[in-house]
Amino acid sequence: MSKSLSSRTENIAASLTVAIDTLAKQMIADGKDIVSLGAGEPDFFTPDFIKNQAIKAIEENKTRYTSPLGILELRRAISDKLKRENNLNYGENQIIVTSGAKHAIFNSLAALINPGDEVIIPAPYWVTYPELVKWLGGVPVFVTASKEDHFKIKAQALKAACTRKTKAILMNNPCNPTGAVYNKEELESLAKVIVDEDIYCISDEVYEYFCYENDFVSIGTFPGMEDRTIIVNGFSKSFCMTGWRVGYDAAPEPIAKIIGKIQGQATHHPSNIAQYGALAALQMDKMEVQKMAMAFRRRRDYMLGRMEKIVNEKVHAPEGAFYLFVPVSHLYNEKIKGSVELCSYLLENFNLAIVPGAAFGDDSCVRFSYAASDETLQKACDRFEVGIKSLR
Ligand code: GLU
């Protein structure tokens, strides 16, 4: 075949988190003793109440097409949740239920970006953000959040990065991979710049329930942000529903209309059965989520203690999410020159799957997910320790 394929896809990379997770799961299926802290996937099962409501939806034949925005009961429940928990006002027609939060980010960017538009992304960033921006013809502009600043960008740096081509900022709070959580004052100063510069804000809040020091605050609550903020969230992490693929956009009305149009043409809507499961998640007692957050906090402390001893360096204590971003560049040598080589070396020789920092725009670190059982975390640390010793 001589015809070329889509040139748009040529300069985008495959997701490394997804690739490592798939490879590790394949190796386990092939009988290898792999410990994987690659993808951020809670080790707990989906709560029974959610599963039972989804089964009921099948039994009640709730299996036909619905609105491209998603089922009305779920959109109402999301709208209520945003009001009650986050002090955000998005009506039921401003909510679009998507196939996971990743899809909601895609929708948001697709609704906003024209070719050449710049999208500001604080770095380190989640692997998918720049690739989606590029895919849609936009230009990712990175603003580095240094370890000294607890991996959070400052308002002045945001202002300095804005040009007349800037269309939006893509925030992730709490942040994957660093675990940074912006407090009220920090968000307020960023929101002022966003309003002054007259740009949009996509706020990925998928880890909102996993904040270990302070309460979560949404950037969408500050003055002037309401009609320029698209909230992205999902059920995968909070309710252990990774494979169900349900997330959502909550958007200002004109943007919600465009996203509805895109979704009506691209997917119609996510599976109704999964949407009824998500509805049950919002009706459930929050205790289950709180228990899980407590377990993650305890695991974070265990991982921090072990990692600092192993790498003999200060490791940033994540205030949220469930990842540890561990500095390793002082361990690089002739053979292991960067985070990708280090992760390959650990997987090939020590059966440990973790994600290179290069995937998140910081080659000096590697990322561990601690959304795994105590036993798995202990094994992962033991293997990492032996692997690191072998480098010295
Ligand atoms: N969001 C998770 C992670 O960063 C799952 C994998 C993915 O979609 O990237 O590990």
Coordinates of C-alpha atoms and ligand atoms in Angstrom, one line a residue:
M1 CA 0.0 0.0 0.0
S2 CA 1.6 3.3 -1.0
K3 CA -0.9 5.8 0.5
S4 CA 0.4 7.4 3.7
L5 CA -1.4 7.3 7.0
S6 CA -2.6 10.2 9.1
S7 CA 0.3 12.7 9.4
R8 CA -1.3 14.2 12.5
T9 CA -0.4 11.0 14.5
E10 CA 3.2 11.0 13.3
N11 CA 4.5 13.3 16.0
I12 CA 2.6 11.9 18.9
A13 CA 4.0 9.3 21.2
A14 CA 2.2 6.2 22.5
S15 CA 1.3 6.4 26.2
L16 CA 4.1 5.0 28.2
T17 CA 2.0 4.4 31.3
V18 CA -0.4 2.4 29.3
A19 CA 2.4 0.6 27.4
I20 CA 4.2 -0.4 30.7
D21 CA 1.0 -1.6 32.3
T22 CA 0.1 -3.7 29.3
L23 CA 3.5 -5.2 29.1
A24 CA 3.6 -6.0 32.8
K25 CA 0.2 -7.6 32.7
Q26 CA 1.2 -9.6 29.6
M27 CA 4.4 -10.8 31.4
I28 CA 2.4 -11.8 34.4
A29 CA -0.1 -13.7 32.1
D30 CA 3.0 -15.5 30.6
G31 CA 3.9 -16.7 34.1
K32 CA 6.6 -14.2 35.0
D33 CA 6.9 -13.0 38.6
I34 CA 6.5 -9.3 37.9
V35 CA 5.8 -6.6 40.5
S36 CA 4.1 -3.7 38.8
L37 CA 3.7 -0.2 40.2
G38 CA 3.4 1.1 36.7
A39 CA -0.2 2.3 36.1
G40 CA -2.1 4.1 38.8
E41 CA -4.8 1.6 39.4
P42 CA -6.3 1.0 42.9
D43 CA -5.8 -2.6 44.1
F44 CA -9.3 -2.6 45.7
F45 CA -12.3 -4.0 43.9
T46 CA -15.2 -2.0 42.7
P47 CA -17.7 -1.7 45.7
D48 CA -20.6 -4.2 45.6
F49 CA -23.2 -1.5 45.6
I50 CA -21.9 -0.2 42.3
K51 CA -21.7 -3.6 40.8
N52 CA -25.2 -4.5 41.9
Q53 CA -26.7 -1.3 40.5
A54 CA -25.1 -2.0 37.1
I55 CA -26.4 -5.6 37.1
K56 CA -29.8 -4.2 37.9
A57 CA -29.6 -1.8 35.0
I58 CA -29.0 -4.8 32.7
E59 CA -31.9 -6.7 34.2
E60 CA -34.2 -3.7 33.8
N61 CA -33.2 -3.5 30.1
K62 CA -31.6 0.0 30.5
T63 CA -29.6 -0.9 27.5
R64 CA -30.7 1.4 24.7
Y65 CA -29.2 4.6 23.3
T66 CA -29.4 7.7 25.5
S67 CA -28.5 11.4 25.1
P68 CA -24.9 12.0 23.8
L69 CA -24.4 13.9 27.1
G70 CA -25.1 10.8 29.1
I71 CA -28.1 9.6 31.2
L72 CA -30.0 12.4 32.8
E73 CA -30.0 10.9 36.4
L74 CA -26.2 10.7 36.3
R75 CA -25.8 14.2 35.0
R76 CA -28.1 15.5 37.7
A77 CA -26.1 13.6 40.3
I78 CA -22.8 15.0 39.0
S79 CA -24.3 18.6 38.9
D80 CA -25.4 18.1 42.6
K81 CA -22.1 16.7 43.6
L82 CA -20.2 19.6 42.1
K83 CA -22.4 22.1 43.9
R84 CA -22.4 20.3 47.3
E85 CA -18.8 19.2 47.5
N86 CA -16.9 21.7 45.3
N87 CA -19.1 24.9 45.3
L88 CA -19.2 24.8 41.5
N89 CA -22.3 25.6 39.4
Y90 CA -22.7 23.5 36.4
G91 CA -26.3 22.5 35.4
E92 CA -27.3 19.1 34.1
N93 CA -26.9 20.3 30.4
Q94 CA -23.4 21.4 31.1
I95 CA -22.3 17.9 32.1
I96 CA -21.1 15.5 29.5
V97 CA -20.5 11.9 30.6
T98 CA -17.4 10.5 28.9
S99 CA -15.5 7.2 28.5
G100 CA -13.1 8.0 31.4
A101 CA -11.4 11.3 32.4
K102 CA -8.8 10.9 29.5
H103 CA -11.7 11.1 27.0
A104 CA -13.0 14.2 28.9
I105 CA -9.6 15.9 28.4
F106 CA -9.6 15.0 24.8
N107 CA -13.2 16.5 24.4
S108 CA -12.2 19.7 26.2
L109 CA -9.1 20.2 24.0
A110 CA -11.0 19.3 20.9
A111 CA -13.6 22.0 21.7
L112 CA -11.0 24.7 22.3
I113 CA -8.0 24.3 20.1
N114 CA -7.3 25.8 16.7
P115 CA -4.1 25.0 14.8
G116 CA -1.2 26.9 16.4
D117 CA -3.0 27.6 19.7
E118 CA -0.7 27.3 22.7
V119 CA -1.8 25.3 25.8
I120 CA 0.2 25.9 29.0
I121 CA 1.0 22.7 30.8
P122 CA 2.8 22.8 34.2
A123 CA 5.6 20.2 34.2
P124 CA 6.1 17.5 35.4
Y125 CA 2.8 16.6 33.7
W126 CA 0.7 13.6 33.1
V127 CA 2.0 11.8 30.0
T128 CA -1.1 12.2 27.9
Y129 CA -1.6 16.0 28.0
P130 CA 1.0 17.2 25.5
E131 CA 0.3 14.4 23.1
L132 CA -3.4 15.3 22.9
V133 CA -2.6 19.0 22.4
K134 CA -0.2 18.1 19.6
W135 CA -2.7 15.7 18.0
L136 CA -5.3 18.4 17.8
G137 CA -2.8 20.8 16.1
G138 CA -2.0 22.8 19.3
V139 CA 1.4 23.7 20.8
P140 CA 2.2 22.5 24.3
V141 CA 4.0 25.2 26.3
F142 CA 5.6 23.8 29.5
V143 CA 6.1 25.8 32.7
T144 CA 8.4 23.9 35.0
A145 CA 7.4 23.4 38.6
S146 CA 10.6 22.8 40.5
K147 CA 11.1 20.4 43.4
E148 CA 12.2 23.4 45.5
D149 CA 8.8 24.9 44.9
H150 CA 7.1 21.6 45.9
F151 CA 6.4 20.9 42.2
K152 CA 3.9 23.9 41.9
I153 CA 4.1 26.7 39.4
K154 CA 4.0 30.3 40.5
A155 CA 1.6 33.0 39.2
Q156 CA 4.6 35.1 37.7
A157 CA 5.8 32.1 35.8
L158 CA 2.4 31.5 34.4
K159 CA 2.1 35.1 33.4
A160 CA 5.5 35.1 31.7
A161 CA 4.5 32.0 29.6
C162 CA 1.3 33.6 28.2
T163 CA 1.4 35.0 24.7
R164 CA -1.3 36.2 22.3
K165 CA -1.5 32.6 21.1
T166 CA -2.2 31.1 24.5
K167 CA -5.7 29.5 24.5
A168 CA -5.7 27.6 27.8
I169 CA -3.9 26.2 30.7
L170 CA -4.3 22.5 31.6
M171 CA -4.1 22.1 35.3
N172 CA -3.9 18.8 37.3
N173 CA -4.6 19.2 40.9
P174 CA -3.7 16.9 42.8
C175 CA -0.9 16.2 40.3
N176 CA 0.1 13.0 38.7
P177 CA 3.1 12.2 38.8
T178 CA 4.3 14.5 41.7
G179 CA 1.5 14.4 44.2
A180 CA 1.6 18.3 44.5
V181 CA -1.6 19.9 45.7
Y182 CA -2.2 23.6 45.3
N183 CA -3.8 25.4 48.3
K184 CA -6.4 28.1 48.2
E185 CA -4.0 31.1 48.0
E186 CA -1.9 29.5 45.3
L187 CA -5.0 28.7 43.2
E188 CA -6.3 32.2 43.7
S189 CA -3.1 33.8 42.4
L190 CA -3.1 31.5 39.4
A191 CA -6.8 32.2 38.7
K192 CA -6.1 36.0 38.7
V193 CA -3.5 35.5 35.9
I194 CA -5.9 33.2 34.0
V195 CA -8.7 35.8 34.2
D196 CA -6.3 38.7 33.4
E197 CA -4.9 36.9 30.4
D198 CA -8.4 35.9 29.3
I199 CA -7.6 32.2 28.7
Y200 CA -9.5 29.0 29.4
C201 CA -8.7 26.6 32.1
I202 CA -9.1 22.8 31.9
S203 CA -8.9 21.5 35.5
D204 CA -8.3 17.8 35.8
E205 CA -9.5 16.9 39.3
V206 CA -9.5 13.1 39.1
Y207 CA -7.5 12.7 42.3
E208 CA -9.6 15.2 44.4
Y209 CA -10.5 12.6 47.1
F210 CA -6.9 11.8 47.7
C211 CA -5.6 14.9 49.5
Y212 CA -3.5 14.0 52.6
E213 CA -2.8 17.4 54.2
N214 CA -5.4 19.9 53.3
D215 CA -9.0 19.9 51.9
F216 CA -9.3 20.0 48.1
V217 CA -10.2 23.3 46.5
S218 CA -11.2 23.6 42.8
I219 CA -9.7 26.4 40.7
G220 CA -13.1 26.9 39.2
T221 CA -14.4 28.5 42.3
F222 CA -12.5 31.8 42.1
P223 CA -13.9 35.0 40.7
G224 CA -14.1 35.2 36.9
M225 CA -13.4 31.5 36.5
E226 CA -16.9 30.1 36.1
D227 CA -17.3 30.8 32.4
R228 CA -13.8 29.8 31.4
T229 CA -13.2 26.6 33.4
I230 CA -13.8 23.1 32.2
I231 CA -13.8 20.6 35.1
V232 CA -12.6 17.1 34.2
N233 CA -13.2 14.2 36.6
G234 CA -13.8 10.5 36.6
F235 CA -14.8 7.4 38.6
S236 CA -11.8 5.2 37.9
K237 CA -9.6 6.2 40.8
S238 CA -12.1 7.3 43.5
F239 CA -14.4 4.3 43.1
C240 CA -12.0 1.6 41.8
M241 CA -13.7 1.6 38.4
T242 CA -10.7 1.8 36.0
G243 CA -12.1 -0.7 33.5
W244 CA -15.6 0.7 33.5
R245 CA -14.4 3.9 31.7
V246 CA -16.6 6.6 33.1
G247 CA -15.6 10.3 33.5
Y248 CA -17.1 13.7 32.8
D249 CA -16.6 17.2 31.5
A250 CA -18.4 20.0 33.3
A251 CA -18.2 23.0 31.0
P252 CA -19.5 26.5 30.4
E253 CA -22.6 26.3 28.2
P254 CA -21.2 27.1 24.8
I255 CA -18.3 24.7 25.3
A256 CA -20.7 22.0 26.6
K257 CA -22.7 22.3 23.4
I258 CA -19.7 21.7 21.3
I259 CA -18.5 18.8 23.4
G260 CA -22.0 17.3 23.1
K261 CA -21.8 17.7 19.3
I262 CA -18.3 16.1 19.2
Q263 CA -19.5 13.2 21.3
G264 CA -22.7 12.7 19.3
Q265 CA -20.5 12.1 16.3
A266 CA -17.6 10.2 17.8
T267 CA -19.0 7.8 20.4
H268 CA -22.6 8.8 21.1
H269 CA -22.2 8.1 24.8
P270 CA -20.3 5.7 27.2
S271 CA -22.0 2.3 28.0
N272 CA -25.3 2.9 29.9
I273 CA -24.5 0.0 32.2
A274 CA -21.3 1.7 33.3
Q275 CA -23.2 5.0 33.7
Y276 CA -25.6 3.4 36.1
G277 CA -22.6 2.1 38.0
A278 CA -21.3 5.6 38.2
L279 CA -24.6 6.9 39.4
A280 CA -24.5 4.3 42.2
A281 CA -21.0 5.5 43.1
L282 CA -22.3 9.0 43.7
Q283 CA -25.1 7.7 45.9
M284 CA -22.8 5.5 48.0
D285 CA -21.6 6.3 51.5
K286 CA -18.3 8.2 51.1
M287 CA -16.8 6.1 53.9
E288 CA -15.5 3.6 51.4
V289 CA -13.5 6.3 49.6
Q290 CA -12.3 7.7 52.9
K291 CA -11.0 4.3 54.0
M292 CA -9.2 3.9 50.7
A293 CA -7.6 7.4 51.1
M294 CA -6.4 6.5 54.6
A295 CA -4.8 3.3 53.2
F296 CA -3.1 5.3 50.5
R297 CA -1.8 7.8 53.0
R298 CA -0.3 5.0 55.1
R299 CA 1.2 3.4 52.0
R300 CA 2.7 6.8 51.0
D301 CA 4.5 7.0 54.3
Y302 CA 5.9 3.5 54.0
M303 CA 7.1 4.2 50.4
L304 CA 8.6 7.5 51.4
G305 CA 10.6 6.0 54.2
R306 CA 11.9 3.2 52.2
M307 CA 12.7 5.3 49.1
E308 CA 14.7 7.9 50.9
K309 CA 16.9 5.3 52.3
I310 CA 17.3 3.4 49.0
V311 CA 18.2 6.4 46.9
N312 CA 19.9 8.3 49.7
E313 CA 18.2 11.6 48.7
K314 CA 15.2 13.6 49.9
V315 CA 12.0 12.5 48.1
H316 CA 9.2 15.0 47.7
A317 CA 6.3 14.0 50.0
P318 CA 3.2 13.8 47.9
E319 CA 0.3 15.8 49.4
G320 CA -2.2 14.0 47.2
A321 CA -2.9 11.5 44.4
F322 CA -1.1 8.1 44.8
Y323 CA 2.3 8.4 43.1
L324 CA 5.8 8.9 44.4
F325 CA 8.2 10.7 42.1
V326 CA 11.7 9.5 43.1
P327 CA 14.9 11.3 42.1
V328 CA 17.4 8.9 40.6
S329 CA 19.6 10.9 38.3
H330 CA 22.5 10.8 40.8
L331 CA 22.5 7.0 40.1
Y332 CA 23.0 7.2 36.4
N333 CA 26.2 5.9 34.9
E334 CA 27.8 4.9 31.6
K335 CA 25.3 2.1 31.1
I336 CA 22.2 3.6 32.6
K337 CA 22.1 7.1 31.2
G338 CA 18.5 8.1 31.9
S339 CA 15.1 7.1 33.4
V340 CA 14.0 5.0 30.4
E341 CA 17.2 2.9 30.6
L342 CA 16.8 2.5 34.4
C343 CA 13.2 1.3 34.2
S344 CA 14.1 -1.2 31.4
Y345 CA 17.0 -2.4 33.5
L346 CA 14.8 -2.9 36.5
L347 CA 12.1 -4.7 34.5
E348 CA 14.5 -7.0 32.7
N349 CA 16.8 -7.9 35.6
F350 CA 14.6 -7.4 38.7
N351 CA 11.1 -8.0 37.5
L352 CA 10.0 -4.5 38.6
A353 CA 7.7 -2.3 36.5
I354 CA 7.7 1.4 37.2
V355 CA 7.4 4.4 34.9
P356 CA 10.4 6.6 33.7
G357 CA 10.2 10.3 34.6
A358 CA 10.9 11.1 31.0
A359 CA 7.3 10.2 30.2
F360 CA 6.2 13.1 32.5
G361 CA 8.8 15.6 31.2
D362 CA 11.4 15.0 34.0
D363 CA 14.2 12.5 33.2
S364 CA 15.7 12.8 36.6
C365 CA 13.0 10.8 38.4
V366 CA 11.0 7.6 38.2
R367 CA 7.4 7.2 39.2
F368 CA 6.0 4.6 41.6
S369 CA 2.2 4.1 42.0
Y370 CA 1.4 3.3 45.6
A371 CA -2.2 2.3 44.8
A372 CA -1.1 -1.3 45.5
S373 CA -1.3 -3.8 48.3
D374 CA 1.1 -3.5 51.3
E375 CA 2.7 -6.8 50.2
T376 CA 3.2 -5.6 46.6
L377 CA 4.7 -2.3 47.8
Q378 CA 7.1 -4.1 50.1
K379 CA 8.2 -6.5 47.3
A380 CA 8.6 -3.5 44.9
C381 CA 10.8 -1.7 47.4
D382 CA 12.9 -4.8 48.0
R383 CA 13.5 -5.3 44.3
F384 CA 14.2 -1.6 43.7
E385 CA 16.8 -1.7 46.6
V386 CA 18.6 -4.7 45.1
G387 CA 18.5 -3.1 41.6
I388 CA 19.9 0.2 42.8
K389 CA 22.6 -1.5 44.8
S390 CA 23.7 -3.3 41.7
L391 CA 24.3 0.1 40.0
R392 CA 26.8 1.4 42.7
Ligands
GLU1 N1 -3.7 7.5 34.8 C1 -3.1 6.4 35.2 C2 -1.6 6.6 35.2 O1 -1.1 7.7 35.0 C3 -3.5 5.2 34.3 C4 -2.8 5.0 33.0 C5 -3.0 6.1 32.1 O2 -4.1 6.2 31.5 O3 -2.1 6.9 31.9 O4 -0.9 5.6 35.5

